[in-house]
Amino acid sequence: MEPASLIAGLGNPGSEYARTRHNAGFLLAEALARKWHAGWRRESRFHAELARAEIDGRTVWLLRPQTFMNASGESVAPVARYYRVPPDRTLVVVDDADLPLGTVRLRKDGSSGGHHGLESVEAHLGTRAYPRLRLGIGRRDPAVREITGHVLGRFTADEADVFEQVLRHAVAQVTCWLEDGIEKAMARYNGTIRQAKQEEETQ
């Protein structure tokens, strides 16, 4: 039997953080749940909200950790272990201020790049060998390293329009990952949403 897959969208719980840039992972998890008509339920034992979908006979779990970003691994790792999801089927979705808004980057493994949510997941899974999807949110000023106010702020109207396109693009990429594997999902969808669309149209 093929193992289940887990898609963990990272963010911060609470209405004050809803639809902030730092909650990009939550927003993608919610978009996937809508696409697959999967209902959320609270799982206190995992400090999580979970949704289950069946995609072509395969089980896919959607996860929104309720631990706050910097402790995300305390939720992701127990869920993965309980449902016997191997690291290579555990996709973690995060915001990335080092990528411009409108850019997505899927990788099969790698370092945290200083992202505290990924650091926590790595520490609790005990490996870096899990896929991660970074959704670019950009920076106001590339020279400024302190960006707490930016990442915890909400998208402007123009940014929100772009990010809605990003979500549609990322939903297609995650679907490709599930159906065709990570290599094809990276090749077809990584980059800016405009570049990827143009390349797809010319293939």
PDB file of N, CA and C in Angstrom, residues 146-203:
ATOM      1  N   GLU A 146      15.936  43.009   9.756  1.00  0.00           N
ATOM      2  CA  GLU A 146      14.847  42.901  10.740  1.00  0.00           C
ATOM      3  C   GLU A 146      13.520  43.157  10.017  1.00  0.00           C
ATOM      4  N   ILE A 147      12.745  42.096   9.828  1.00  0.00           N
ATOM      5  CA  ILE A 147      11.542  42.211   8.989  1.00  0.00           C
ATOM      6  C   ILE A 147      10.296  41.705   9.700  1.00  0.00           C
ATOM      7  N   THR A 148      10.346  41.645  11.028  1.00  0.00           N
ATOM      8  CA  THR A 148       9.203  41.107  11.773  1.00  0.00           C
ATOM      9  C   THR A 148       7.913  41.835  11.416  1.00  0.00           C
ATOM     10  N   GLY A 149       7.956  43.157  11.372  1.00  0.00           N
ATOM     11  CA  GLY A 149       6.757  43.910  11.052  1.00  0.00           C
ATOM     12  C   GLY A 149       6.231  43.601   9.670  1.00  0.00           C
ATOM     13  N   HIS A 150       7.150  43.357   8.726  1.00  0.00           N
ATOM     14  CA  HIS A 150       6.739  43.048   7.353  1.00  0.00           C
ATOM     15  C   HIS A 150       6.063  41.687   7.279  1.00  0.00           C
ATOM     16  N   VAL A 151       6.707  40.648   7.824  1.00  0.00           N
ATOM     17  CA  VAL A 151       6.143  39.308   7.673  1.00  0.00           C
ATOM     18  C   VAL A 151       4.853  39.140   8.466  1.00  0.00           C
ATOM     19  N   LEU A 152       4.715  39.872   9.560  1.00  0.00           N
ATOM     20  CA  LEU A 152       3.495  39.760  10.359  1.00  0.00           C
ATOM     21  C   LEU A 152       2.410  40.745   9.908  1.00  0.00           C
ATOM     22  N   GLY A 153       2.707  41.501   8.870  1.00  0.00           N
ATOM     23  CA  GLY A 153       1.714  42.413   8.310  1.00  0.00           C
ATOM     24  C   GLY A 153       0.873  41.724   7.246  1.00  0.00           C
ATOM     25  N   ARG A 154      -0.235  42.350   6.897  1.00  0.00           N
ATOM     26  CA  ARG A 154      -1.117  41.788   5.871  1.00  0.00           C
ATOM     27  C   ARG A 154      -0.729  42.305   4.482  1.00  0.00           C
ATOM     28  N   PHE A 155      -1.064  41.528   3.484  1.00  0.00           N
ATOM     29  CA  PHE A 155      -0.804  41.920   2.112  1.00  0.00           C
ATOM     30  C   PHE A 155      -1.563  43.206   1.773  1.00  0.00           C
ATOM     31  N   THR A 156      -0.930  44.079   0.990  1.00  0.00           N
ATOM     32  CA  THR A 156      -1.667  45.208   0.431  1.00  0.00           C
ATOM     33  C   THR A 156      -2.649  44.680  -0.607  1.00  0.00           C
ATOM     34  N   ALA A 157      -3.523  45.522  -1.102  1.00  0.00           N
ATOM     35  CA  ALA A 157      -4.517  45.084  -2.086  1.00  0.00           C
ATOM     36  C   ALA A 157      -3.836  44.522  -3.333  1.00  0.00           C
ATOM     37  N   ASP A 158      -2.817  45.223  -3.822  1.00  0.00           N
ATOM     38  CA  ASP A 158      -2.108  44.748  -5.010  1.00  0.00           C
ATOM     39  C   ASP A 158      -1.377  43.447  -4.728  1.00  0.00           C
ATOM     40  N   GLU A 159      -0.743  43.354  -3.562  1.00  0.00           N
ATOM     41  CA  GLU A 159      -0.039  42.125  -3.199  1.00  0.00           C
ATOM     42  C   GLU A 159      -1.008  40.962  -3.058  1.00  0.00           C
ATOM     43  N   ALA A 160      -2.187  41.238  -2.505  1.00  0.00           N
ATOM     44  CA  ALA A 160      -3.178  40.181  -2.321  1.00  0.00           C
ATOM     45  C   ALA A 160      -3.618  39.603  -3.662  1.00  0.00           C
ATOM     46  N   ASP A 161      -3.751  40.452  -4.671  1.00  0.00           N
ATOM     47  CA  ASP A 161      -4.115  39.967  -6.008  1.00  0.00           C
ATOM     48  C   ASP A 161      -3.042  39.035  -6.559  1.00  0.00           C
ATOM     49  N   VAL A 162      -1.770  39.433  -6.392  1.00  0.00           N
ATOM     50  CA  VAL A 162      -0.672  38.583  -6.856  1.00  0.00           C
ATOM     51  C   VAL A 162      -0.643  37.275  -6.073  1.00  0.00           C
ATOM     52  N   PHE A 163      -0.859  37.368  -4.755  1.00  0.00           N
ATOM     53  CA  PHE A 163      -0.760  36.156  -3.946  1.00  0.00           C
ATOM     54  C   PHE A 163      -1.890  35.177  -4.246  1.00  0.00           C
ATOM     55  N   GLU A 164      -3.040  35.670  -4.656  1.00  0.00           N
ATOM     56  CA  GLU A 164      -4.112  34.764  -5.076  1.00  0.00           C
ATOM     57  C   GLU A 164      -3.675  33.956  -6.297  1.00  0.00           C
ATOM     58  N   GLN A 165      -2.931  34.593  -7.204  1.00  0.00           N
ATOM     59  CA  GLN A 165      -2.385  33.865  -8.352  1.00  0.00           C
ATOM     60  C   GLN A 165      -1.345  32.846  -7.893  1.00  0.00           C
ATOM     61  N   VAL A 166      -0.539  33.241  -6.914  1.00  0.00           N
ATOM     62  CA  VAL A 166       0.452  32.321  -6.353  1.00  0.00           C
ATOM     63  C   VAL A 166      -0.229  31.094  -5.771  1.00  0.00           C
ATOM     64  N   LEU A 167      -1.307  31.302  -5.045  1.00  0.00           N
ATOM     65  CA  LEU A 167      -2.012  30.166  -4.444  1.00  0.00           C
ATOM     66  C   LEU A 167      -2.538  29.214  -5.512  1.00  0.00           C
ATOM     67  N   ARG A 168      -3.115  29.743  -6.569  1.00  0.00           N
ATOM     68  CA  ARG A 168      -3.608  28.866  -7.646  1.00  0.00           C
ATOM     69  C   ARG A 168      -2.451  28.085  -8.266  1.00  0.00           C
ATOM     70  N   HIS A 169      -1.329  28.775  -8.480  1.00  0.00           N
ATOM     71  CA  HIS A 169      -0.142  28.153  -9.046  1.00  0.00           C
ATOM     72  C   HIS A 169       0.397  27.068  -8.114  1.00  0.00           C
ATOM     73  N   ALA A 170       0.456  27.376  -6.823  1.00  0.00           N
ATOM     74  CA  ALA A 170       0.985  26.423  -5.848  1.00  0.00           C
ATOM     75  C   ALA A 170       0.063  25.219  -5.675  1.00  0.00           C
ATOM     76  N   VAL A 171      -1.235  25.420  -5.767  1.00  0.00           N
ATOM     77  CA  VAL A 171      -2.169  24.290  -5.726  1.00  0.00           C
ATOM     78  C   VAL A 171      -1.879  23.342  -6.887  1.00  0.00           C
ATOM     79  N   ALA A 172      -1.638  23.894  -8.071  1.00  0.00           N
ATOM     80  CA  ALA A 172      -1.307  23.056  -9.227  1.00  0.00           C
ATOM     81  C   ALA A 172       0.023  22.339  -9.018  1.00  0.00           C
ATOM     82  N   GLN A 173       0.989  23.025  -8.404  1.00  0.00           N
ATOM     83  CA  GLN A 173       2.287  22.398  -8.161  1.00  0.00           C
ATOM     84  C   GLN A 173       2.172  21.261  -7.159  1.00  0.00           C
ATOM     85  N   VAL A 174       1.444  21.457  -6.093  1.00  0.00           N
ATOM     86  CA  VAL A 174       1.269  20.393  -5.101  1.00  0.00           C
ATOM     87  C   VAL A 174       0.547  19.201  -5.728  1.00  0.00           C
ATOM     88  N   THR A 175      -0.458  19.468  -6.539  1.00  0.00           N
ATOM     89  CA  THR A 175      -1.171  18.393  -7.227  1.00  0.00           C
ATOM     90  C   THR A 175      -0.219  17.617  -8.127  1.00  0.00           C
ATOM     91  N   CYS A 176       0.652  18.336  -8.831  1.00  0.00           N
ATOM     92  CA  CYS A 176       1.655  17.690  -9.688  1.00  0.00           C
ATOM     93  C   CYS A 176       2.607  16.843  -8.854  1.00  0.00           C
ATOM     94  N   TRP A 177       3.023  17.362  -7.704  1.00  0.00           N
ATOM     95  CA  TRP A 177       3.892  16.595  -6.807  1.00  0.00           C
ATOM     96  C   TRP A 177       3.241  15.280  -6.402  1.00  0.00           C
ATOM     97  N   LEU A 178       1.973  15.329  -6.062  1.00  0.00           N
ATOM     98  CA  LEU A 178       1.267  14.121  -5.643  1.00  0.00           C
ATOM     99  C   LEU A 178       1.128  13.128  -6.790  1.00  0.00           C
ATOM    100  N   GLU A 179       0.846  13.637  -7.981  1.00  0.00           N
ATOM    101  CA  GLU A 179       0.530  12.760  -9.105  1.00  0.00           C
ATOM    102  C   GLU A 179       1.749  12.321  -9.906  1.00  0.00           C
ATOM    103  N   ASP A 180       2.716  13.226 -10.069  1.00  0.00           N
ATOM    104  CA  ASP A 180       3.830  12.965 -10.993  1.00  0.00           C
ATOM    105  C   ASP A 180       5.205  12.976 -10.346  1.00  0.00           C
ATOM    106  N   GLY A 181       5.280  13.321  -9.075  1.00  0.00           N
ATOM    107  CA  GLY A 181       6.562  13.325  -8.390  1.00  0.00           C
ATOM    108  C   GLY A 181       7.203  14.703  -8.312  1.00  0.00           C
ATOM    109  N   ILE A 182       8.211  14.797  -7.454  1.00  0.00           N
ATOM    110  CA  ILE A 182       8.785  16.103  -7.142  1.00  0.00           C
ATOM    111  C   ILE A 182       9.613  16.673  -8.286  1.00  0.00           C
ATOM    112  N   GLU A 183      10.283  15.828  -9.062  1.00  0.00           N
ATOM    113  CA  GLU A 183      11.118  16.348 -10.142  1.00  0.00           C
ATOM    114  C   GLU A 183      10.274  17.098 -11.169  1.00  0.00           C
ATOM    115  N   LYS A 184       9.163  16.514 -11.571  1.00  0.00           N
ATOM    116  CA  LYS A 184       8.290  17.185 -12.538  1.00  0.00           C
ATOM    117  C   LYS A 184       7.655  18.423 -11.924  1.00  0.00           C
ATOM    118  N   ALA A 185       7.279  18.340 -10.653  1.00  0.00           N
ATOM    119  CA  ALA A 185       6.651  19.492 -10.005  1.00  0.00           C
ATOM    120  C   ALA A 185       7.623  20.663  -9.920  1.00  0.00           C
ATOM    121  N   MET A 186       8.902  20.380  -9.677  1.00  0.00           N
ATOM    122  CA  MET A 186       9.897  21.453  -9.646  1.00  0.00           C
ATOM    123  C   MET A 186      10.121  22.025 -11.039  1.00  0.00           C
ATOM    124  N   ALA A 187      10.283  21.148 -12.012  1.00  0.00           N
ATOM    125  CA  ALA A 187      10.595  21.598 -13.370  1.00  0.00           C
ATOM    126  C   ALA A 187       9.463  22.428 -13.969  1.00  0.00           C
ATOM    127  N   ARG A 188       8.231  22.042 -13.694  1.00  0.00           N
ATOM    128  CA  ARG A 188       7.090  22.713 -14.324  1.00  0.00           C
ATOM    129  C   ARG A 188       6.703  24.025 -13.634  1.00  0.00           C
ATOM    130  N   TYR A 189       6.904  24.101 -12.323  1.00  0.00           N
ATOM    131  CA  TYR A 189       6.286  25.207 -11.590  1.00  0.00           C
ATOM    132  C   TYR A 189       7.247  26.116 -10.823  1.00  0.00           C
ATOM    133  N   ASN A 190       8.483  25.720 -10.588  1.00  0.00           N
ATOM    134  CA  ASN A 190       9.384  26.603  -9.854  1.00  0.00           C
ATOM    135  C   ASN A 190       9.672  27.878 -10.640  1.00  0.00           C
ATOM    136  N   GLY A 191       9.837  28.974  -9.906  1.00  0.00           N
ATOM    137  CA  GLY A 191      10.127  30.257 -10.543  1.00  0.00           C
ATOM    138  C   GLY A 191       9.015  31.248 -10.291  1.00  0.00           C
ATOM    139  N   THR A 192       8.987  32.308 -11.077  1.00  0.00           N
ATOM    140  CA  THR A 192       7.893  33.266 -10.952  1.00  0.00           C
ATOM    141  C   THR A 192       6.662  32.696 -11.636  1.00  0.00           C
ATOM    142  N   ILE A 193       5.500  33.113 -11.177  1.00  0.00           N
ATOM    143  CA  ILE A 193       4.276  32.538 -11.727  1.00  0.00           C
ATOM    144  C   ILE A 193       4.135  32.879 -13.206  1.00  0.00           C
ATOM    145  N   ARG A 194       4.609  34.038 -13.641  1.00  0.00           N
ATOM    146  CA  ARG A 194       4.521  34.397 -15.060  1.00  0.00           C
ATOM    147  C   ARG A 194       5.461  33.543 -15.898  1.00  0.00           C
ATOM    148  N   GLN A 195       6.720  33.358 -15.432  1.00  0.00           N
ATOM    149  CA  GLN A 195       7.688  32.542 -16.159  1.00  0.00           C
ATOM    150  C   GLN A 195       7.184  31.117 -16.324  1.00  0.00           C
ATOM    151  N   ALA A 196       6.715  30.548 -15.237  1.00  0.00           N
ATOM    152  CA  ALA A 196       6.268  29.158 -15.270  1.00  0.00           C
ATOM    153  C   ALA A 196       5.080  28.993 -16.213  1.00  0.00           C
ATOM    154  N   LYS A 197       4.174  29.974 -16.213  1.00  0.00           N
ATOM    155  CA  LYS A 197       3.015  29.886 -17.099  1.00  0.00           C
ATOM    156  C   LYS A 197       3.438  29.960 -18.556  1.00  0.00           C
ATOM    157  N   GLN A 198       4.386  30.860 -18.864  1.00  0.00           N
ATOM    158  CA  GLN A 198       4.861  30.983 -20.234  1.00  0.00           C
ATOM    159  C   GLN A 198       5.560  29.709 -20.695  1.00  0.00           C
ATOM    160  N   GLU A 199       6.393  29.132 -19.822  1.00  0.00           N
ATOM    161  CA  GLU A 199       7.090  27.898 -20.174  1.00  0.00           C
ATOM    162  C   GLU A 199       6.109  26.748 -20.385  1.00  0.00           C
ATOM    163  N   GLU A 200       5.092  26.686 -19.547  1.00  0.00           N
ATOM    164  CA  GLU A 200       4.093  25.618 -19.689  1.00  0.00           C
ATOM    165  C   GLU A 200       3.348  25.763 -20.998  1.00  0.00           C
ATOM    166  N   GLU A 201       3.054  27.005 -21.409  1.00  0.00           N
ATOM    167  CA  GLU A 201       2.323  27.237 -22.647  1.00  0.00           C
ATOM    168  C   GLU A 201       3.137  26.880 -23.896  1.00  0.00           C
ATOM    169  N   THR A 202       4.478  26.949 -23.776  1.00  0.00           N
ATOM    170  CA  THR A 202       5.331  26.655 -24.928  1.00  0.00           C
ATOM    171  C   THR A 202       5.698  25.181 -25.032  1.00  0.00           C
ATOM    172  N   GLN A 203       5.379  24.419 -23.994  1.00  0.00           N
ATOM    173  CA  GLN A 203       5.715  22.982 -24.025  1.00  0.00           C
ATOM    174  C   GLN A 203       4.715  22.193 -24.859  1.00  0.00           C
TER     175      GLN A 203
END
